[in-house]
Amino acid sequence: MIKLTCIGHDTEFEINNIIHLFEPYMEGEYDLQSTLEGNEASAKLLKVGVVLYECTRQVEPADNEIKLKKNRKLVLKEAVYDVLYQLTGKQMPWGMLTGIRPTKIVHDYQKQGMSDKVLRARLKDVYRISDAKIDLMMEVAKAEEEILEKNQKDEISLYIGIPFCPTRCVYCSFTAYSLEAKRNQVESYLDALCKEITFIAEAKKDHPIRSLYIGGGTPTSLNEAQLERLLKHIKASFNLENVGEYTIEAGRPDTITREKLEIMKAMDVGRISINPQSMNQKTLDTIGRHHTVEDIIEVFNIARELGHDNINMDIILGLPGEGVVEVRHTLEELKKLGPENITVHTMAIKRASRLKEQQDDYQLAEATKIEQMLDISQRACRAMGLAPYYMYRQKNMLGNFENVGYAKPGYECVYNVEIMEESESIIAAGAGAITKMVYQNGERIDRIANVKSLEDYIGRIDEMIERKREGFEKYR
Ligand code: SF4
């Protein structure tokens, strides 16, 4: 437990984030003083009034106030990181980086013309990032760059949200309603959603569409007729021949049927996700998934038989009760299936999840084990011919690690990269969906949010459309 006092600055939030990284490795009570005095930043760690460790750093000069502010923050964090490192002897794999988009730093420095050699040194010496994570960042940033440099002027991407799931997973914090409770509202939801899609198609008819992504919830929670209705409406609204990538996150295998896979194929969906999370039956039962491992294999094989040739599979490291053995098993099973994409998530304990409420009831892996699992999954994906192409981090991830998307060359998901790098506008439809209008190469981003509640979205759809209309006008 650390009591923080900030003197001469207001970087408390960022410094607290650094403290949280070290908390699992500390015992006892400490006082931490973080001080900015002129061009000197210092951190002092005390126990019952006695100074244990102390660090002082000089603020790098800058030619404008914004850069100078950034430099001050950086050294304040650096000094705190270093005293906590001295106390715990723990180097964090991501150093003092707490943001959710690690590759953004790489892109920013590269835009300033920094060479890879200088950039690597900066990531290591200033941010304290490990060599392995720097290698990963550089590789992913390069893959992202290859996708982003193909963005065309005025191009947009689309997101369509289906906020239903058969049951709620224990770790879920998304806008996802249990179908059991909301089944009788699905048709009204589709009425509203189709209305919003019609508006977007008309308003954005002159914009090329780089990627279209239907996510959720679980889009295949819709029954066959509902799914067909939605996909037919999309096909009638947009010229799909000009859509670069069309994905449905089919998601949970217990919602996927042969007929739904046929509908998706017939409606020109090019990429689907079949997300096992784990190939261990005991884990699937624990996390609240009402299907078997055999179901996953069966739907995957049907998808292949029907010609789905770009399939993603999500897995989660650190699921309750899972260790290295279980993760290895999951990856061996995926290898037999041979998907084009594997997305490896590290478990995050999200505030709105059941897992957070009942955390003490579940056995979760420690940071060192997660690190091993990440290493195993990276090796396994590479052995399957998949390379990392996008990456992000979340708050409260076990061990403070990362999520990484792997793909066979040419099968990288454009939408995933667009949403992470915020380099072009993403127009989003559905309950809780947030449209991001991107300008000036990502320098300015404006958001237009839809209401989250299902009932409000259905009842206030005209207002949501009006919000978009005004937003599109204003942010022209
Ligand atoms: S499938 Fe995804 S959205 Fe649905 S309950 Fe599980 S984690 Fe949440």
XYZ file of C-alpha atoms and ligand atoms in Angstrom:
484
model
C 0.000 0.000 0.000
C 1.447 3.353 -1.083
C 0.382 6.836 -0.022
C 1.279 9.200 -2.854
C 2.019 12.911 -2.423
C 2.601 15.027 -5.529
C 4.466 18.307 -5.086
C 4.720 20.919 -7.840
C 2.747 18.974 -10.482
C -0.565 17.248 -11.191
C 0.598 13.962 -12.756
C -1.085 11.973 -9.997
C -3.237 9.810 -12.278
C -0.323 8.641 -14.433
C 1.886 8.013 -11.406
C -0.842 5.989 -9.738
C -0.947 3.826 -12.872
C 2.779 3.128 -12.414
C 2.210 2.280 -8.746
C -0.552 -0.208 -9.700
C 1.956 -2.111 -11.856
C 4.137 -2.818 -8.833
C 1.436 -3.381 -6.222
C 1.299 -7.174 -6.615
C 5.019 -7.290 -5.727
C 4.927 -5.076 -2.621
C 4.182 -5.761 0.988
C 3.696 -3.248 3.799
C 2.949 0.448 3.828
C 5.027 3.162 2.140
C 4.943 6.876 1.425
C 5.921 8.081 -2.021
C 6.775 11.702 -2.722
C 6.901 12.792 -6.343
C 8.278 16.306 -6.794
C 8.804 18.661 -9.715
C 11.053 21.583 -8.982
C 12.165 23.668 -11.937
C 13.683 21.215 -14.398
C 14.199 18.478 -11.867
C 11.838 15.580 -11.199
C 12.404 13.392 -8.166
C 10.788 10.464 -6.379
C 11.372 9.499 -2.773
C 10.127 6.254 -1.233
C 9.794 6.281 2.550
C 8.845 3.787 5.244
C 7.794 5.241 8.608
C 9.524 8.498 7.756
C 12.819 6.921 6.653
C 13.896 7.373 3.020
C 14.513 3.949 1.429
C 15.133 4.933 -2.170
C 15.442 8.170 -4.050
C 15.747 9.073 -7.758
C 16.262 12.376 -9.531
C 15.846 13.053 -13.266
C 16.365 16.148 -15.408
C 13.544 17.290 -17.698
C 14.603 17.281 -21.363
C 14.312 20.788 -22.891
C 11.692 21.312 -25.636
C 10.855 24.029 -28.134
C 7.207 24.371 -27.082
C 5.072 24.091 -23.950
C 3.167 20.941 -25.072
C 6.383 18.976 -25.627
C 7.846 20.300 -22.403
C 4.772 19.152 -20.474
C 5.140 15.712 -22.058
C 8.824 15.564 -21.108
C 8.047 16.549 -17.498
C 5.451 13.793 -17.221
C 7.871 11.290 -18.647
C 10.656 11.984 -16.140
C 8.235 12.150 -13.198
C 7.027 8.670 -14.150
C 10.576 7.485 -14.780
C 11.718 8.541 -11.298
C 8.752 6.771 -9.652
C 9.258 3.657 -11.780
C 12.898 3.512 -10.743
C 12.334 3.770 -6.990
C 9.658 1.072 -7.201
C 12.006 -1.074 -9.246
C 14.647 -0.664 -6.530
C 12.116 -1.678 -3.900
C 10.724 -4.758 -5.669
C 13.560 -5.771 -7.989
C 10.828 -6.238 -10.651
C 11.239 -5.015 -14.198
C 7.857 -4.822 -15.964
C 7.806 -6.336 -19.475
C 6.064 -3.200 -20.760
C 8.156 -0.949 -18.510
C 6.233 2.122 -17.519
C 3.939 1.979 -20.530
C 0.351 1.888 -19.332
C -1.529 2.998 -22.479
C -3.672 0.650 -24.521
C -1.957 1.134 -27.896
C 1.764 0.420 -27.630
C 2.397 0.726 -31.361
C 1.059 4.278 -31.422
C 4.320 5.413 -29.820
C 6.285 3.684 -32.575
C 4.168 5.319 -35.300
C 4.457 8.741 -33.607
C 8.244 8.614 -33.334
C 8.567 7.244 -36.869
C 6.449 10.145 -38.159
C 8.999 12.478 -36.519
C 11.675 10.758 -38.608
C 13.332 8.812 -35.784
C 15.445 5.891 -36.974
C 14.634 2.362 -35.738
C 17.919 2.242 -33.847
C 17.249 5.450 -31.899
C 13.616 4.454 -31.385
C 14.563 1.078 -29.932
C 17.040 2.738 -27.576
C 14.387 5.213 -26.444
C 11.811 2.483 -25.789
C 14.357 0.593 -23.732
C 16.080 3.438 -21.858
C 13.203 5.839 -21.298
C 10.124 3.611 -21.216
C 11.996 0.635 -19.714
C 10.344 -1.796 -22.146
C 11.921 -5.254 -22.418
C 13.743 -6.308 -25.610
C 11.141 -8.983 -26.344
C 8.266 -6.499 -26.196
C 10.211 -3.950 -28.278
C 10.711 -6.622 -30.966
C 6.976 -7.367 -30.880
C 6.044 -3.662 -31.054
C 8.329 -3.036 -34.021
C 7.072 -6.095 -35.912
C 3.417 -5.248 -35.310
C 3.929 -1.547 -36.142
C 5.473 -2.540 -39.483
C 2.568 -4.886 -40.306
C 0.061 -2.186 -39.355
C 1.870 0.371 -41.453
C 1.574 -1.860 -44.525
C -2.212 -1.983 -43.991
C -2.660 1.689 -43.113
C -0.661 3.022 -46.049
C -3.335 1.530 -48.356
C -6.044 3.777 -46.838
C -7.681 5.924 -49.520
C -8.868 9.495 -49.156
C -12.455 9.719 -47.747
C -12.500 5.995 -47.103
C -14.473 4.780 -44.072
C -15.057 1.548 -42.190
C -18.371 0.337 -40.782
C -19.307 -1.411 -37.569
C -22.692 -3.019 -36.920
C -23.428 -4.259 -33.399
C -25.674 -7.145 -32.347
C -25.836 -6.939 -28.555
C -27.230 -10.422 -27.838
C -25.575 -13.546 -26.478
C -27.061 -16.916 -25.516
C -25.669 -16.606 -21.978
C -23.246 -14.184 -20.354
C -19.594 -15.253 -20.067
C -18.105 -14.837 -16.624
C -15.480 -12.294 -17.778
C -17.792 -10.226 -20.002
C -18.201 -6.468 -19.643
C -19.605 -5.715 -23.106
C -23.058 -4.486 -23.994
C -24.463 -8.002 -24.350
C -27.980 -9.033 -23.398
C -28.918 -12.579 -22.620
C -31.166 -13.873 -25.395
C -33.312 -15.699 -22.898
C -34.400 -12.432 -21.339
C -34.578 -10.314 -24.502
C -35.713 -12.715 -27.222
C -38.954 -10.852 -27.837
C -37.071 -7.626 -28.580
C -34.783 -8.960 -31.296
C -37.151 -8.136 -34.175
C -37.710 -4.568 -32.939
C -33.957 -4.214 -32.562
C -33.428 -5.293 -36.161
C -36.110 -2.833 -37.329
C -34.216 -0.006 -35.636
C -30.798 -1.253 -36.779
C -31.893 -1.581 -40.424
C -33.250 1.966 -40.273
C -29.903 3.228 -39.021
C -28.023 1.227 -41.680
C -30.229 2.723 -44.421
C -29.414 6.210 -43.146
C -25.657 5.533 -43.027
C -25.639 4.011 -46.525
C -27.363 7.080 -47.943
C -25.325 9.621 -45.959
C -22.010 7.986 -46.828
C -22.786 6.778 -50.353
C -19.836 8.652 -51.826
C -17.296 7.106 -49.472
C -15.395 3.901 -50.305
C -15.695 1.286 -47.545
C -12.446 -0.340 -46.501
C -13.929 -2.778 -44.004
C -17.318 -3.805 -42.643
C -17.447 -5.593 -39.315
C -20.483 -7.124 -37.621
C -19.682 -7.705 -33.958
C -21.399 -7.853 -30.636
C -22.425 -9.581 -28.430
C -22.670 -12.487 -30.778
C -24.166 -11.723 -34.206
C -25.021 -15.389 -34.765
C -27.331 -15.222 -31.744
C -29.827 -14.095 -34.369
C -31.818 -17.011 -35.756
C -31.455 -17.961 -39.424
C -34.319 -15.770 -40.655
C -33.140 -12.772 -38.638
C -29.543 -13.152 -39.788
C -30.650 -13.440 -43.410
C -32.856 -10.378 -43.028
C -29.949 -8.313 -41.666
C -27.414 -9.475 -44.230
C -29.862 -8.966 -47.119
C -30.487 -5.455 -45.878
C -26.745 -4.753 -45.740
C -26.313 -6.167 -49.237
C -29.132 -4.008 -50.554
C -27.787 -0.894 -48.797
C -24.102 -0.978 -49.733
C -22.218 -1.940 -52.855
C -20.393 -4.922 -51.355
C -18.194 -5.267 -54.414
C -16.454 -2.114 -53.209
C -16.079 -3.279 -49.607
C -12.506 -4.388 -49.012
C -13.213 -6.725 -46.116
C -16.489 -8.087 -44.693
C -16.331 -9.832 -41.321
C -18.896 -11.420 -39.042
C -17.770 -12.264 -35.573
C -19.787 -15.455 -35.460
C -18.238 -15.918 -32.066
C -19.735 -18.559 -29.885
C -19.934 -21.984 -31.473
C -23.254 -22.708 -29.730
C -24.896 -20.092 -31.956
C -23.487 -21.239 -35.306
C -25.433 -23.585 -37.587
C -24.808 -24.920 -41.084
C -27.644 -22.776 -42.387
C -26.232 -19.593 -40.847
C -22.826 -20.361 -42.356
C -24.545 -20.882 -45.746
C -26.369 -17.554 -45.412
C -23.111 -15.752 -44.597
C -21.411 -17.297 -47.601
C -24.299 -16.446 -49.916
C -24.323 -12.852 -48.625
C -20.634 -12.336 -49.474
C -19.204 -12.399 -45.946
C -15.483 -12.964 -46.472
C -14.169 -13.448 -42.950
C -15.697 -15.068 -39.882
C -14.641 -15.671 -36.299
C -15.309 -18.894 -34.469
C -14.117 -18.206 -30.950
C -13.367 -21.156 -28.717
C -11.445 -19.183 -26.014
C -10.241 -22.575 -24.788
C -10.295 -26.134 -26.140
C -10.604 -27.572 -22.626
C -14.105 -28.698 -21.724
C -13.731 -28.022 -18.021
C -12.847 -24.393 -18.729
C -15.744 -23.922 -21.150
C -18.104 -25.149 -18.411
C -16.500 -22.841 -15.825
C -16.733 -19.677 -17.936
C -20.401 -20.209 -18.736
C -20.265 -21.530 -22.284
C -22.943 -24.055 -22.992
C -21.204 -26.013 -25.708
C -18.587 -28.707 -26.090
C -15.135 -28.780 -27.633
C -16.569 -31.119 -30.290
C -19.112 -28.414 -31.216
C -16.248 -26.022 -31.966
C -14.532 -28.543 -34.210
C -17.774 -29.448 -35.944
C -18.769 -25.861 -36.836
C -15.241 -25.095 -37.969
C -15.287 -28.087 -40.315
C -18.721 -27.164 -41.689
C -17.486 -23.609 -42.313
C -14.533 -24.988 -44.280
C -16.784 -27.375 -46.219
C -18.936 -24.395 -47.240
C -15.920 -22.464 -48.480
C -15.200 -20.064 -45.598
C -11.515 -19.589 -46.239
C -10.675 -16.790 -43.797
C -11.444 -17.859 -40.244
C -10.281 -16.262 -37.017
C -10.240 -18.038 -33.680
C -9.973 -16.135 -30.379
C -8.368 -17.643 -27.330
C -7.884 -16.236 -23.827
C -4.827 -16.841 -21.671
C -5.365 -17.011 -17.924
C -8.913 -18.362 -17.904
C -10.008 -19.650 -14.479
C -8.274 -22.911 -13.620
C -6.023 -22.852 -16.712
C -2.241 -23.144 -16.719
C 0.463 -23.760 -19.262
C -0.686 -27.340 -19.946
C -4.214 -26.291 -20.868
C -2.998 -23.457 -23.123
C -0.635 -25.821 -24.906
C -3.522 -28.219 -25.471
C -5.745 -25.443 -26.879
C -3.034 -24.420 -29.335
C -2.409 -28.007 -30.407
C -6.110 -28.376 -31.186
C -6.147 -25.116 -33.146
C -3.141 -26.282 -35.120
C -5.147 -29.286 -36.300
C -7.875 -26.934 -37.548
C -5.472 -24.457 -39.183
C -7.330 -21.101 -38.981
C -6.000 -18.115 -40.951
C -6.086 -15.899 -37.838
C -5.641 -16.528 -34.133
C -6.223 -13.713 -31.662
C -4.563 -14.296 -28.323
C -6.127 -12.348 -25.466
C -4.798 -12.102 -21.952
C -7.529 -12.302 -19.355
C -8.632 -8.913 -18.034
C -10.648 -8.591 -14.851
C -13.162 -6.016 -15.993
C -15.147 -3.954 -13.559
C -18.565 -4.816 -14.984
C -17.909 -8.580 -15.110
C -19.159 -11.388 -12.901
C -15.520 -12.462 -12.557
C -14.686 -9.201 -10.806
C -17.577 -9.662 -8.362
C -16.692 -13.271 -7.609
C -12.926 -13.095 -8.107
C -12.199 -15.054 -4.935
C -14.165 -18.054 -6.270
C -11.836 -18.510 -9.237
C -8.265 -19.681 -9.476
C -6.335 -17.325 -11.772
C -2.778 -17.643 -13.051
C 0.069 -15.443 -11.795
C 2.018 -13.028 -13.992
C 4.977 -15.387 -14.513
C 2.652 -18.121 -15.764
C 0.875 -15.706 -18.109
C 4.257 -14.710 -19.497
C 4.996 -18.357 -20.228
C 1.590 -18.793 -21.858
C 2.200 -15.752 -24.066
C 5.525 -17.165 -25.093
C 4.012 -20.578 -25.875
C 1.197 -19.021 -27.905
C 3.574 -16.823 -29.863
C 5.773 -19.791 -30.743
C 2.752 -21.946 -31.640
C 1.227 -19.261 -33.882
C 4.528 -18.692 -35.664
C 4.912 -22.451 -36.166
C 1.481 -22.391 -37.855
C 2.752 -19.705 -40.255
C 0.949 -16.847 -38.506
C 2.674 -13.538 -37.666
C 1.610 -10.798 -35.233
C -0.115 -7.878 -36.999
C -2.097 -5.991 -34.378
C -1.940 -5.544 -30.668
C -3.618 -3.712 -27.827
C -3.679 -3.652 -24.081
C -6.503 -3.284 -21.600
C -6.781 -2.142 -18.049
C -6.591 -4.803 -15.354
C -5.081 -7.498 -17.554
C -3.490 -10.342 -15.640
C 0.220 -9.505 -15.373
C -0.343 -6.276 -17.317
C 0.463 -7.953 -20.644
C -1.153 -7.645 -24.089
C -3.596 -8.993 -26.674
C -2.087 -9.940 -30.023
C -3.689 -10.785 -33.352
C -1.765 -13.277 -35.530
C -2.495 -13.900 -39.199
C -1.225 -15.760 -42.224
C 0.335 -13.311 -44.700
C -2.456 -11.525 -46.584
C -5.160 -12.484 -44.058
C -4.611 -9.646 -41.551
C -7.909 -8.131 -40.401
C -7.994 -4.554 -41.675
C -10.820 -3.556 -39.309
C -8.823 -4.581 -36.237
C -5.938 -2.362 -37.299
C -8.197 0.561 -38.234
C -9.948 0.545 -34.880
C -6.694 0.383 -32.948
C -4.786 2.994 -34.901
C -7.715 5.386 -35.409
C -6.473 6.447 -38.815
C -9.822 6.529 -40.619
C -13.448 7.122 -39.588
C -15.484 4.188 -38.360
C -19.236 4.651 -38.608
C -20.987 2.455 -36.061
C -24.622 1.314 -35.880
C -26.474 -0.411 -33.041
C -27.053 -0.077 -29.307
C -23.984 1.312 -27.528
C -22.096 1.732 -30.817
C -19.696 4.680 -30.973
C -18.887 6.343 -34.266
C -15.408 7.837 -34.508
C -14.856 10.576 -37.052
C -11.149 10.880 -37.758
C -9.615 14.032 -39.252
C -6.205 15.405 -40.061
C -4.517 12.000 -40.119
C -5.743 11.073 -36.651
C -4.848 14.423 -35.058
C -8.536 15.084 -34.343
C -11.200 12.504 -33.455
C -14.861 13.264 -32.750
C -17.247 10.724 -31.291
C -20.954 10.204 -31.912
C -22.398 7.732 -29.410
C -25.611 5.718 -29.560
C -27.457 4.976 -26.323
C -26.467 1.687 -24.693
C -29.794 0.369 -23.462
C -31.673 -1.871 -25.871
C -35.042 -0.346 -25.050
C -33.709 3.213 -25.457
C -32.039 2.362 -28.751
C -35.235 0.866 -30.167
C -37.468 3.634 -28.806
C -35.129 6.504 -29.711
C -33.781 5.342 -33.074
C -34.903 8.517 -34.860
C -32.994 10.557 -32.297
C -29.881 8.375 -32.850
C -30.132 8.953 -36.595
C -30.557 12.676 -36.004
C -27.433 12.643 -33.802
C -25.508 11.064 -36.648
C -26.908 13.472 -39.207
C -25.857 16.430 -37.057
C -22.471 14.834 -36.351
C -21.798 14.169 -40.034
C -22.741 17.789 -40.830
C -20.708 19.266 -37.995
C -17.620 17.144 -38.517
C -17.594 17.443 -42.272
S -19.621 -14.029 -26.133
Fe -18.503 -12.110 -25.826
S -20.080 -10.529 -25.719
Fe -21.104 -12.507 -25.402
S -21.192 -12.790 -23.203
Fe -19.329 -13.816 -23.920
S -17.711 -12.245 -23.758
Fe -19.683 -11.179 -23.618
